PDB file of C-alpha atoms in Angstrom:
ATOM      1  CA  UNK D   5      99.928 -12.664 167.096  1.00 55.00           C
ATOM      2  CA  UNK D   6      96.953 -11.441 165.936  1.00 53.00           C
ATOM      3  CA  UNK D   7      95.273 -11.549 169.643  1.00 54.00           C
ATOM      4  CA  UNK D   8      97.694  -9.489 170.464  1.00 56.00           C
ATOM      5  CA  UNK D   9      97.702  -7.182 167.777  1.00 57.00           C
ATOM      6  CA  UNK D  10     101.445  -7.965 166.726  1.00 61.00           C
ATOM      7  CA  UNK D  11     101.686  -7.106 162.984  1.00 59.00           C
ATOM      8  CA  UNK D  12     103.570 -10.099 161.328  1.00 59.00           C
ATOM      9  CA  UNK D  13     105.290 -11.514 158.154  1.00 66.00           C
ATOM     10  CA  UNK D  14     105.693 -15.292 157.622  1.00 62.00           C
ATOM     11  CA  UNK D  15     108.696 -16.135 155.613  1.00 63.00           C
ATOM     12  CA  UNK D  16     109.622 -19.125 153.787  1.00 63.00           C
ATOM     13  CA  UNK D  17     113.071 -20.722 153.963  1.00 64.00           C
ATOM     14  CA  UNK D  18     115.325 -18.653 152.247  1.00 64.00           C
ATOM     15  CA  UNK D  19     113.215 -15.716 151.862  1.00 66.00           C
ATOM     16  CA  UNK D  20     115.413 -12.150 152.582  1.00 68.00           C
ATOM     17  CA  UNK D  21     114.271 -10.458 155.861  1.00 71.00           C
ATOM     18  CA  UNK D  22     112.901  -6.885 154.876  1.00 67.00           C
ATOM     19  CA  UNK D  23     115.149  -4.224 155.735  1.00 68.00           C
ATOM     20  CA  UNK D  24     113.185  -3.023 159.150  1.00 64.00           C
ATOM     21  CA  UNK D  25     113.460  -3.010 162.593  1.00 66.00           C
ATOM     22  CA  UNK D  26     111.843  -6.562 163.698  1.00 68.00           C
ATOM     23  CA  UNK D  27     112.295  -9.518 165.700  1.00 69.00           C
ATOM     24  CA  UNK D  28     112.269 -12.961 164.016  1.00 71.00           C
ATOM     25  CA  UNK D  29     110.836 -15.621 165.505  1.00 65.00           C
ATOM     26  CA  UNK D  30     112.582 -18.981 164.390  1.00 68.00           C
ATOM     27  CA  UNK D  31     113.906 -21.982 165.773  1.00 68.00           C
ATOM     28  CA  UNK D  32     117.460 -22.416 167.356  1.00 69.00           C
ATOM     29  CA  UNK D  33     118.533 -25.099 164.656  1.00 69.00           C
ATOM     30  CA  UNK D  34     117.807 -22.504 161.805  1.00 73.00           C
ATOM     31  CA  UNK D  35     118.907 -19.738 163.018  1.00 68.00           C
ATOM     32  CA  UNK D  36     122.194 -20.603 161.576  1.00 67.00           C
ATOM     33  CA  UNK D  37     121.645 -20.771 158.242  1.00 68.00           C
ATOM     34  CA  UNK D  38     119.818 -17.675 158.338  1.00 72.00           C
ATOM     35  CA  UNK D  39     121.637 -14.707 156.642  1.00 71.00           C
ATOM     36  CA  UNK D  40     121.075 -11.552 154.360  1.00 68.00           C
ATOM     37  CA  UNK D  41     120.197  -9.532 156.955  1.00 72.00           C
ATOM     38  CA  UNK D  42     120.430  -6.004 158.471  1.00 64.00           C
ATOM     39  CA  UNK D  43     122.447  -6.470 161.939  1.00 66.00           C
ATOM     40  CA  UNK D  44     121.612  -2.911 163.105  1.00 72.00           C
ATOM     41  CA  UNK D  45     117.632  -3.593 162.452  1.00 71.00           C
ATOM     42  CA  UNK D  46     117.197  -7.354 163.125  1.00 70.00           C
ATOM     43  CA  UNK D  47     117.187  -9.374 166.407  1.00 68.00           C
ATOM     44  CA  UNK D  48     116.059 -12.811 166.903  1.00 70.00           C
ATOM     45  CA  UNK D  49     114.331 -14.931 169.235  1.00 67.00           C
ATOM     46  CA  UNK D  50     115.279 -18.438 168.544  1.00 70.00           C
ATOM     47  CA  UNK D  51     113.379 -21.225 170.283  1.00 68.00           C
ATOM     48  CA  UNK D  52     114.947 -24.430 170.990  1.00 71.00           C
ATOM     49  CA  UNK D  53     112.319 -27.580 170.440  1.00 69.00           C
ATOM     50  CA  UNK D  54     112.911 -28.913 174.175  1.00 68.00           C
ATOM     51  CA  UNK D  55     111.804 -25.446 175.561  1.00 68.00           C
ATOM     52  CA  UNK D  56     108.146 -24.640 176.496  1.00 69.00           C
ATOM     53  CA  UNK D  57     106.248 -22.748 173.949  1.00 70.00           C
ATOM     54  CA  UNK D  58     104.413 -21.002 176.252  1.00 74.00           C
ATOM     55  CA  UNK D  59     107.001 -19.359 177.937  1.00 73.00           C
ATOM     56  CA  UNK D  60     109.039 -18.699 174.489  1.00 70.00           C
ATOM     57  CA  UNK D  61     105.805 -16.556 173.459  1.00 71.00           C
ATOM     58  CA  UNK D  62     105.606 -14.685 176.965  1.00 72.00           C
ATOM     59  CA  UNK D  63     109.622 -13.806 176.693  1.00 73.00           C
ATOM     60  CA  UNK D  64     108.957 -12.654 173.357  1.00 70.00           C
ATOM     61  CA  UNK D  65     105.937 -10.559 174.163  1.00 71.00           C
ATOM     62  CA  UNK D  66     108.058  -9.372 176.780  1.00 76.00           C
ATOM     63  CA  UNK D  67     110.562  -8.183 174.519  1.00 70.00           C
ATOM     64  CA  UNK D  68     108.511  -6.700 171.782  1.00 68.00           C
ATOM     65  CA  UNK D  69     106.052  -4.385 174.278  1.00 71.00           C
ATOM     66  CA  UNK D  70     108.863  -3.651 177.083  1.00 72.00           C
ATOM     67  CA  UNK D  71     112.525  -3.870 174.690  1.00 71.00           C
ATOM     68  CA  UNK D  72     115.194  -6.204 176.490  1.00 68.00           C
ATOM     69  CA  UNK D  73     116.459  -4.923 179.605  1.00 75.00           C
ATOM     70  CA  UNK D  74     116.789  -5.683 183.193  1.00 81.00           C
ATOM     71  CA  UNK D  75     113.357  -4.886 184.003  1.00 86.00           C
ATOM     72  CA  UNK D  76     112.097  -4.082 188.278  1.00 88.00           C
ATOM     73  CA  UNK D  77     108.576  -3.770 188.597  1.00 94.00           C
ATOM     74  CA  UNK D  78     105.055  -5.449 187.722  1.00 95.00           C
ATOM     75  CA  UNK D  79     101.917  -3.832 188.020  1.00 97.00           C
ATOM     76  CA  UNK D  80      98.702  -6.039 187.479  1.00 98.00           C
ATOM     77  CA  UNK D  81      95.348  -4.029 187.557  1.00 97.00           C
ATOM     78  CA  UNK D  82      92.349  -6.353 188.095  1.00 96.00           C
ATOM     79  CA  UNK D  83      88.984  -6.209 187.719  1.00 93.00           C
ATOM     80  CA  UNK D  84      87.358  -7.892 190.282  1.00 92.00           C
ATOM     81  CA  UNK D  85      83.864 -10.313 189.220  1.00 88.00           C
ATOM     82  CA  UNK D  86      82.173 -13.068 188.221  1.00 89.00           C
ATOM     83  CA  UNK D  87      84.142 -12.217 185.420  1.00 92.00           C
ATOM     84  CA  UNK D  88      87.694 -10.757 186.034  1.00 94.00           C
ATOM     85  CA  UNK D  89      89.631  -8.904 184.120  1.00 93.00           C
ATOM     86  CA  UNK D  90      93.394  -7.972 184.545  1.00 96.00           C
ATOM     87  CA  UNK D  91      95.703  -5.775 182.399  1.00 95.00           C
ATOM     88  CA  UNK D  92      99.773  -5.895 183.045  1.00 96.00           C
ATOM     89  CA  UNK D  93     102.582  -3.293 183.091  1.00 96.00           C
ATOM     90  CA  UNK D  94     106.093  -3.990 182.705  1.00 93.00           C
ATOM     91  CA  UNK D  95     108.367  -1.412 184.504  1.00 93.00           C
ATOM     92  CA  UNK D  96     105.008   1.011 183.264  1.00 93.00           C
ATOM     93  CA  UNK D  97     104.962  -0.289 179.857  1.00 93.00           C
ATOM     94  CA  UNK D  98     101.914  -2.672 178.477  1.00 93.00           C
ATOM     95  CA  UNK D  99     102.469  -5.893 178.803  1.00 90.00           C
ATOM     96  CA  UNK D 100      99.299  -7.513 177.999  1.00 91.00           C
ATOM     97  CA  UNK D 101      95.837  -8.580 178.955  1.00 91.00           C
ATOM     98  CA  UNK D 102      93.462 -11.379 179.914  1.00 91.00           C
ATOM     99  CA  UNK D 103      90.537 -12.298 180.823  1.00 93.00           C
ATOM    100  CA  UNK D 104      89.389 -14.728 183.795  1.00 94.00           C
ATOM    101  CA  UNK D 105      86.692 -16.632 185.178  1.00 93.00           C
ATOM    102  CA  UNK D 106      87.939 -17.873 188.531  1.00 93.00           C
ATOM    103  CA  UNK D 107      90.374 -16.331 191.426  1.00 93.00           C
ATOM    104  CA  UNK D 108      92.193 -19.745 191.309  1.00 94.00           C
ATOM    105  CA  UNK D 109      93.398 -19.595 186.927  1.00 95.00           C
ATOM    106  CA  UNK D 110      94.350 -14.992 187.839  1.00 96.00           C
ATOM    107  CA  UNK D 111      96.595 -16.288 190.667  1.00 96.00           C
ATOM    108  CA  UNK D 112      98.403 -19.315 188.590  1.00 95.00           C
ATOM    109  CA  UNK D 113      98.728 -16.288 185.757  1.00 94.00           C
ATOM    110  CA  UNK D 114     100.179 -13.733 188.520  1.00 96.00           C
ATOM    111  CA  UNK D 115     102.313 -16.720 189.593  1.00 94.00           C
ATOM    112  CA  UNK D 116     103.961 -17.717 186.545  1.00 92.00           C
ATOM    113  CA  UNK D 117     103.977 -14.438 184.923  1.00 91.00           C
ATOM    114  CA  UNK D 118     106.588 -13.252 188.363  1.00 92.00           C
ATOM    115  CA  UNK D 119     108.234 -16.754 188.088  1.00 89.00           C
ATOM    116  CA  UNK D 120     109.051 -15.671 183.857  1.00 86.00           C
ATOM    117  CA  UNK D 121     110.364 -12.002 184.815  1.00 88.00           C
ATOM    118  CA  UNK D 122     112.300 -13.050 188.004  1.00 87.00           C
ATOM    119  CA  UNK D 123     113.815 -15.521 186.437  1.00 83.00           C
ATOM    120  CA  UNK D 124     115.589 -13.530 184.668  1.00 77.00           C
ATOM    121  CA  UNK D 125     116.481 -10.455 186.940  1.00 77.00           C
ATOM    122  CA  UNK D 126     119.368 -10.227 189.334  1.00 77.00           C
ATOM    123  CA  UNK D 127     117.240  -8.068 191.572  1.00 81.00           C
ATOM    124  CA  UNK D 128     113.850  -8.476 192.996  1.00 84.00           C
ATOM    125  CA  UNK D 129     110.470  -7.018 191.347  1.00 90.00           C
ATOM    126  CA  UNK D 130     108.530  -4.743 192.445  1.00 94.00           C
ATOM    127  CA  UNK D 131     104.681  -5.532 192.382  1.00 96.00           C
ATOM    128  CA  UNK D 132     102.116  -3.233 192.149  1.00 97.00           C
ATOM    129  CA  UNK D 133      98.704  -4.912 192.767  1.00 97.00           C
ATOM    130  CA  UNK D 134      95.341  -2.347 191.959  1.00 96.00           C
ATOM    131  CA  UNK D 135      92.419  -4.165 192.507  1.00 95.00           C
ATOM    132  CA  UNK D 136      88.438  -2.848 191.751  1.00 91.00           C
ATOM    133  CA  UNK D 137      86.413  -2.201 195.090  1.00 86.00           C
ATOM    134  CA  UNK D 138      83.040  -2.652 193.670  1.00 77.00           C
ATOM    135  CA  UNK D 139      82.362  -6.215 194.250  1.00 72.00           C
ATOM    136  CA  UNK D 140      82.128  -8.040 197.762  1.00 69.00           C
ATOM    137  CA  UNK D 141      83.879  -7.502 200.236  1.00 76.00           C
ATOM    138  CA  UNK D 142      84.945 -11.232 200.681  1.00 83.00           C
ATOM    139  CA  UNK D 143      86.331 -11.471 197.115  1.00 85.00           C
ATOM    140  CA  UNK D 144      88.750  -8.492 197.647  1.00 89.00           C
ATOM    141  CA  UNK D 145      90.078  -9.988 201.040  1.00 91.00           C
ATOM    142  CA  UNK D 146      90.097 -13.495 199.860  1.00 92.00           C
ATOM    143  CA  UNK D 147      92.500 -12.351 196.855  1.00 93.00           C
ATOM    144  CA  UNK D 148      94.551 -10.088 199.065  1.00 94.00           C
ATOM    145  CA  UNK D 149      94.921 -12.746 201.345  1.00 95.00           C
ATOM    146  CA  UNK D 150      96.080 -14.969 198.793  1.00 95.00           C
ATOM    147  CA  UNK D 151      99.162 -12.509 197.154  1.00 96.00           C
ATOM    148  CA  UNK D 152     100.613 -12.485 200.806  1.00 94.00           C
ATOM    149  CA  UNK D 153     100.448 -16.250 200.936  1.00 94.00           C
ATOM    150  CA  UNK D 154     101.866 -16.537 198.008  1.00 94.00           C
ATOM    151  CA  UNK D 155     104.465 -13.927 198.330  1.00 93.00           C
ATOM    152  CA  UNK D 156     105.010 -14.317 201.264  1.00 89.00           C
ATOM    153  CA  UNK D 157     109.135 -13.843 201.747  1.00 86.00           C
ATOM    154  CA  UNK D 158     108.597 -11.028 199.294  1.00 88.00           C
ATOM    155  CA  UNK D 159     109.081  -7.008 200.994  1.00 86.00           C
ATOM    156  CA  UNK D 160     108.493  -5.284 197.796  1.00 91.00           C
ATOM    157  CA  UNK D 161     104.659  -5.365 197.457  1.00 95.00           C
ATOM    158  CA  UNK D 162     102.238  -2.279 197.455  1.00 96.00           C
ATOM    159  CA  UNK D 163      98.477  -2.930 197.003  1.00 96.00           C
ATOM    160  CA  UNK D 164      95.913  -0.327 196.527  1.00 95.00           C
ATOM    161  CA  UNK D 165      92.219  -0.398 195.964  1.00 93.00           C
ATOM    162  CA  UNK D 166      90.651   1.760 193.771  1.00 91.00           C
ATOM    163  CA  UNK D 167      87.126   3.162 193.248  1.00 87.00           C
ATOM    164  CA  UNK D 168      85.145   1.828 190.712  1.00 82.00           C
ATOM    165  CA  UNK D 169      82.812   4.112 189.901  1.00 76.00           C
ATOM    166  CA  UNK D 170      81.898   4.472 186.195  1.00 68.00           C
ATOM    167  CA  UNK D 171      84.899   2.292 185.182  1.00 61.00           C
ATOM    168  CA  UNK D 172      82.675   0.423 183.189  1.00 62.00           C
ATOM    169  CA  UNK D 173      80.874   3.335 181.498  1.00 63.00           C
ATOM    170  CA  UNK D 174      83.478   3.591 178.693  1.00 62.00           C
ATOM    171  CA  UNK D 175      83.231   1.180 176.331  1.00 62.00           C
ATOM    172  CA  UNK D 176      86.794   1.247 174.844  1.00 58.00           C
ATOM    173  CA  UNK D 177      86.687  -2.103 174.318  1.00 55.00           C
ATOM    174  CA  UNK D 178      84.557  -1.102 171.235  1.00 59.00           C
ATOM    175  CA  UNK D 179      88.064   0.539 170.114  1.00 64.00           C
ATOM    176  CA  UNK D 180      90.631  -2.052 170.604  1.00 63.00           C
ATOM    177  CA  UNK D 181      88.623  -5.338 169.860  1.00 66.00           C
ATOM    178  CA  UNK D 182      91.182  -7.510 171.329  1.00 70.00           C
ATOM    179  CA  UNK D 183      89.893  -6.662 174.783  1.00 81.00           C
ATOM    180  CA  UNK D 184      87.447  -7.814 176.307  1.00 86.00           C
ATOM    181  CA  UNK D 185      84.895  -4.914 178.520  1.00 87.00           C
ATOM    182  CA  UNK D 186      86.550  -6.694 181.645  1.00 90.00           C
ATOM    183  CA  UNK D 187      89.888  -5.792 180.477  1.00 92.00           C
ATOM    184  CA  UNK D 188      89.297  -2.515 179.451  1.00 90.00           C
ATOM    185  CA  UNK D 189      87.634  -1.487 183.213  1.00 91.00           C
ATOM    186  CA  UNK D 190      91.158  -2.905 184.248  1.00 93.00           C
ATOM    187  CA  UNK D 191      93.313  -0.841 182.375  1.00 93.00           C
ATOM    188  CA  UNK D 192      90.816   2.497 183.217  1.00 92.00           C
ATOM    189  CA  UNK D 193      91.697   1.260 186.850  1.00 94.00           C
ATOM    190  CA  UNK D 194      95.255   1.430 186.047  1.00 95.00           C
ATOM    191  CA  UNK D 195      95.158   4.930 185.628  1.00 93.00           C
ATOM    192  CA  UNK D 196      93.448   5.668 189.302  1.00 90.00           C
ATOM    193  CA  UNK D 197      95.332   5.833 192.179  1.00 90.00           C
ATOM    194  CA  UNK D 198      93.625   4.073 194.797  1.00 89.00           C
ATOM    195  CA  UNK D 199      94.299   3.613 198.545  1.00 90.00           C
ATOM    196  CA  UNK D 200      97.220   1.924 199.996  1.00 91.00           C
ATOM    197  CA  UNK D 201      96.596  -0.754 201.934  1.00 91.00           C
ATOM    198  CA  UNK D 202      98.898  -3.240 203.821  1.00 89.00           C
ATOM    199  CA  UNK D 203      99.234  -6.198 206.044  1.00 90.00           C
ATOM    200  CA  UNK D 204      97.984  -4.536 208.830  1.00 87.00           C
ATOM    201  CA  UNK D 205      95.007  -2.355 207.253  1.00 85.00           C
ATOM    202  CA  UNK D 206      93.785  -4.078 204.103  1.00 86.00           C
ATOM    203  CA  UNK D 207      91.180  -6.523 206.544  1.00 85.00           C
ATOM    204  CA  UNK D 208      89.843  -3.534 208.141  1.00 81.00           C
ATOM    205  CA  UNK D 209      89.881  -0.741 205.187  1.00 81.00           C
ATOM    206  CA  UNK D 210      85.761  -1.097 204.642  1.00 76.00           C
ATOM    207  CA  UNK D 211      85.517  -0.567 208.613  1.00 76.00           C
ATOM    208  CA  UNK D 212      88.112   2.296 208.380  1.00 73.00           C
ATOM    209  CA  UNK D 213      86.732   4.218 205.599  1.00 72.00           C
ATOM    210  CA  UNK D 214      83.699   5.002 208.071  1.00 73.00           C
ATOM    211  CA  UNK D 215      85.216   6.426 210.541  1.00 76.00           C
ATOM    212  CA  UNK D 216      89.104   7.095 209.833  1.00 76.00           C
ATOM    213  CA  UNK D 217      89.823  11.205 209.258  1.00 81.00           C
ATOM    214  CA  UNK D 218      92.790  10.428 206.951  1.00 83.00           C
ATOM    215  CA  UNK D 219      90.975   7.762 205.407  1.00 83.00           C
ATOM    216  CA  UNK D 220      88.134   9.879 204.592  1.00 83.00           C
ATOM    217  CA  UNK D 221      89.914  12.400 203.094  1.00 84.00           C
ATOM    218  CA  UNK D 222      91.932   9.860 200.722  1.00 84.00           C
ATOM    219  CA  UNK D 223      88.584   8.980 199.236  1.00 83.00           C
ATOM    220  CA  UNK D 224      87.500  12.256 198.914  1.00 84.00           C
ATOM    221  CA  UNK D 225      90.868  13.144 196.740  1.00 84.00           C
ATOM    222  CA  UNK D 226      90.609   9.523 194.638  1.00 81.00           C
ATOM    223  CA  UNK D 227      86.638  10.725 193.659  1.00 84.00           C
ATOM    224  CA  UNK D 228      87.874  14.109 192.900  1.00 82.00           C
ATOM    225  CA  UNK D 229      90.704  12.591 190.260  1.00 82.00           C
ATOM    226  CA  UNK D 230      88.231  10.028 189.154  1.00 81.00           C
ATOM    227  CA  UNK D 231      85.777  12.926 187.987  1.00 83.00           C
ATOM    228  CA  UNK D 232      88.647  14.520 186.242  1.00 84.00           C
ATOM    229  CA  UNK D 233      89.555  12.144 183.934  1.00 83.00           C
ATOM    230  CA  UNK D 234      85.488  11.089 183.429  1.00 82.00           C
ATOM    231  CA  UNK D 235      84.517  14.975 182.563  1.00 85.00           C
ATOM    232  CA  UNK D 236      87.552  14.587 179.835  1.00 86.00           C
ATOM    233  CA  UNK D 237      86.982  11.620 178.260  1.00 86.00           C
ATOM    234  CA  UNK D 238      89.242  12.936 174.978  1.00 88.00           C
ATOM    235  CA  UNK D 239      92.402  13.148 177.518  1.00 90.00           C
ATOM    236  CA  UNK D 240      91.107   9.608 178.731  1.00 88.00           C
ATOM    237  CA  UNK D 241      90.959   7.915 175.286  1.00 88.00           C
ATOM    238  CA  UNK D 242      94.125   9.603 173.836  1.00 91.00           C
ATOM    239  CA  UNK D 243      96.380   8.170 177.247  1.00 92.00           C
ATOM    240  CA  UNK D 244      95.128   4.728 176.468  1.00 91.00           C
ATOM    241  CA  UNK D 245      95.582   4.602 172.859  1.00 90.00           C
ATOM    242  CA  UNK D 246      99.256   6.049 173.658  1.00 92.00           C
ATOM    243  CA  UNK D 247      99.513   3.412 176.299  1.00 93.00           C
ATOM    244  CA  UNK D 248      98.054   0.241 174.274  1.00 90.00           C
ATOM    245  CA  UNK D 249     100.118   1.258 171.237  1.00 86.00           C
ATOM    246  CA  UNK D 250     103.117   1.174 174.133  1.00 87.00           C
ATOM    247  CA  UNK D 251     103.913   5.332 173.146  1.00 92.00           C
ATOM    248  CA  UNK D 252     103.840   6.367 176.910  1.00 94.00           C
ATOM    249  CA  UNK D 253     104.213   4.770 180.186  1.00 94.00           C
ATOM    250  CA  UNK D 254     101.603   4.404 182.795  1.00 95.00           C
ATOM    251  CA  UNK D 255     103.730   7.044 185.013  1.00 94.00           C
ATOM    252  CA  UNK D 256     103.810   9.006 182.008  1.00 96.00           C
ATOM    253  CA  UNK D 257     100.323   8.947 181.792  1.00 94.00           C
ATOM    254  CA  UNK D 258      99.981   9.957 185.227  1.00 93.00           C
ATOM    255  CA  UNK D 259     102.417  12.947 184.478  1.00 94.00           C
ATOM    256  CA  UNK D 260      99.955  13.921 181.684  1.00 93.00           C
ATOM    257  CA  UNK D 261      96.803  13.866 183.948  1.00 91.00           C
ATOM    258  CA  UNK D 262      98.657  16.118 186.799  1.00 89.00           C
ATOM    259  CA  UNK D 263      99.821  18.102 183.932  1.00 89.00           C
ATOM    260  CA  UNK D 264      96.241  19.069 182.716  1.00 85.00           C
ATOM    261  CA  UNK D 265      94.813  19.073 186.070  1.00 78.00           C
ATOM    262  CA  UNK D 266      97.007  21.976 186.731  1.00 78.00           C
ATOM    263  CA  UNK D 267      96.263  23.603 183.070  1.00 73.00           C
ATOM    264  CA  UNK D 268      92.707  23.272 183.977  1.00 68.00           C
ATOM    265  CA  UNK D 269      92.572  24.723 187.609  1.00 64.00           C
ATOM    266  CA  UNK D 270      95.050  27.153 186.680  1.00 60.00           C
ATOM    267  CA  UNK D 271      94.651  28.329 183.547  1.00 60.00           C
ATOM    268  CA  UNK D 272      96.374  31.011 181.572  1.00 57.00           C
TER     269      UNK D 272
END
């Protein structure tokens, strides 16, 4: 809990439940016996002894960033390096964070972290994959390669690579101290838009970039946004406070940054 920055109360046996909205953790067997409590304010999570722990935490996680609902899209924003970092939305909300150092242990999270929220759904998610540009060329197509392997019966997938520059500059993970710098140059990511890429383009996107009009002019508009946000840091560090402290979406956020784009090109 404290990894994640979950503020928490242990309580003994018998103990009333303060009168505020929370979720209480507990097992299934004592759940019963558990009263004195404000209906309107209090949910719980039980967990039953023969289910796995590690997928008890992730639903709860689940349900104290995102709130319970029939959720329909993932977006994971990596990092790409000897050291990888990757930072997940929930139908735009913050999920959470890790850090990685091989392609093999990000996939098996990606994996079972779809597995945990598909379970669930009656519909099929939506994944977003934004993945760092900077390093080699190999890396980025290996990985790619991999998520259509993997997922590979699956329609709904949209990957876009993103520009790197200066994503590393900021060191907000000087702020928030349960991320690591990887995972912070993930979650600036996040809030870049990138170039789509597909089955068809993604192996020839660094051959395109030379020579493709369209292309060209993509990159162009991505630097242009990217220089934006980094000549307004204060509008940068306020949208991901408001997005770690789950206040605003990541569409929201976007909303926000073509807001004050506007303000600032055309102002009053």
């Amino acid at each position: 809990m404290k990894r994640l920055r979950i503020p928490f109360t242990v309580l003994n046996i018998g103990q009333r439940i303060p009168n505020i909205d929370a979720l209480v953790l507990t097992t299934l067997k004592e759940v019963f016996n558990i009263n004195n409590y404000n209906e309107r304010k209090v949910n719980f999570v039980p967990y039953k002894e023969e289910e796995n722990f590690e997928k008890y935490l992730f639903n709860f996680l689940k349900i104290y960033q995102c709130g319970f609902k029939e959720y329909s899209k993932l977006l994971f924003s990596i990092d790409p390096g000897e050291t990888i970092g990757m930072i997940v939305f929930l139908d735009g909300m913050y999920f959470y964070s890790k850090t990685f150092f091989t392609k093999e242990d990000l996939l098996t999270d990606i994996r079972k972290c779809i597995a945990n929220i598909e379970e669930e759904s009656r519909n099929e998610i939506k994944l977003i994959f934004k993945i760092g540009r900077g390093v080699s060329y190999p890396f980025i197509l290996e990985f790619i390669t991999n998520i259509y392997q993997i997922f590979q019966k699956k329609d709904n997938i949209r990957i876009y690579l993103i520009n790197e520059l200066k994503s590393s500059k900021f060191k907000f993970h000087k702020i928030f101290k349960s991320l690591s710098k990887h995972e912070a140059s993930a979650l600036i990511l996040a809030l870049r838009k990138g170039v789509k890429v597909d089955r068809d383009t993604y192996q020839k996107f660094f051959e395109l970039k030379k020579s493709d009009k369209t292309l060209k002019k993509q990159l162009v508009q991505e630097l242009n946004e990217i220089s934006f946000l980094n000549r307004n840091i204060d509008l940068l560090k306020s949208l991901i406070i408001d997005l770690l402290h789950c206040k605003i979406s990541i569409d929201r956020a976007f909303d926000i940054i073509n807001q004050e784009q506007v303000l600032k090109q055309y102002p009053e």
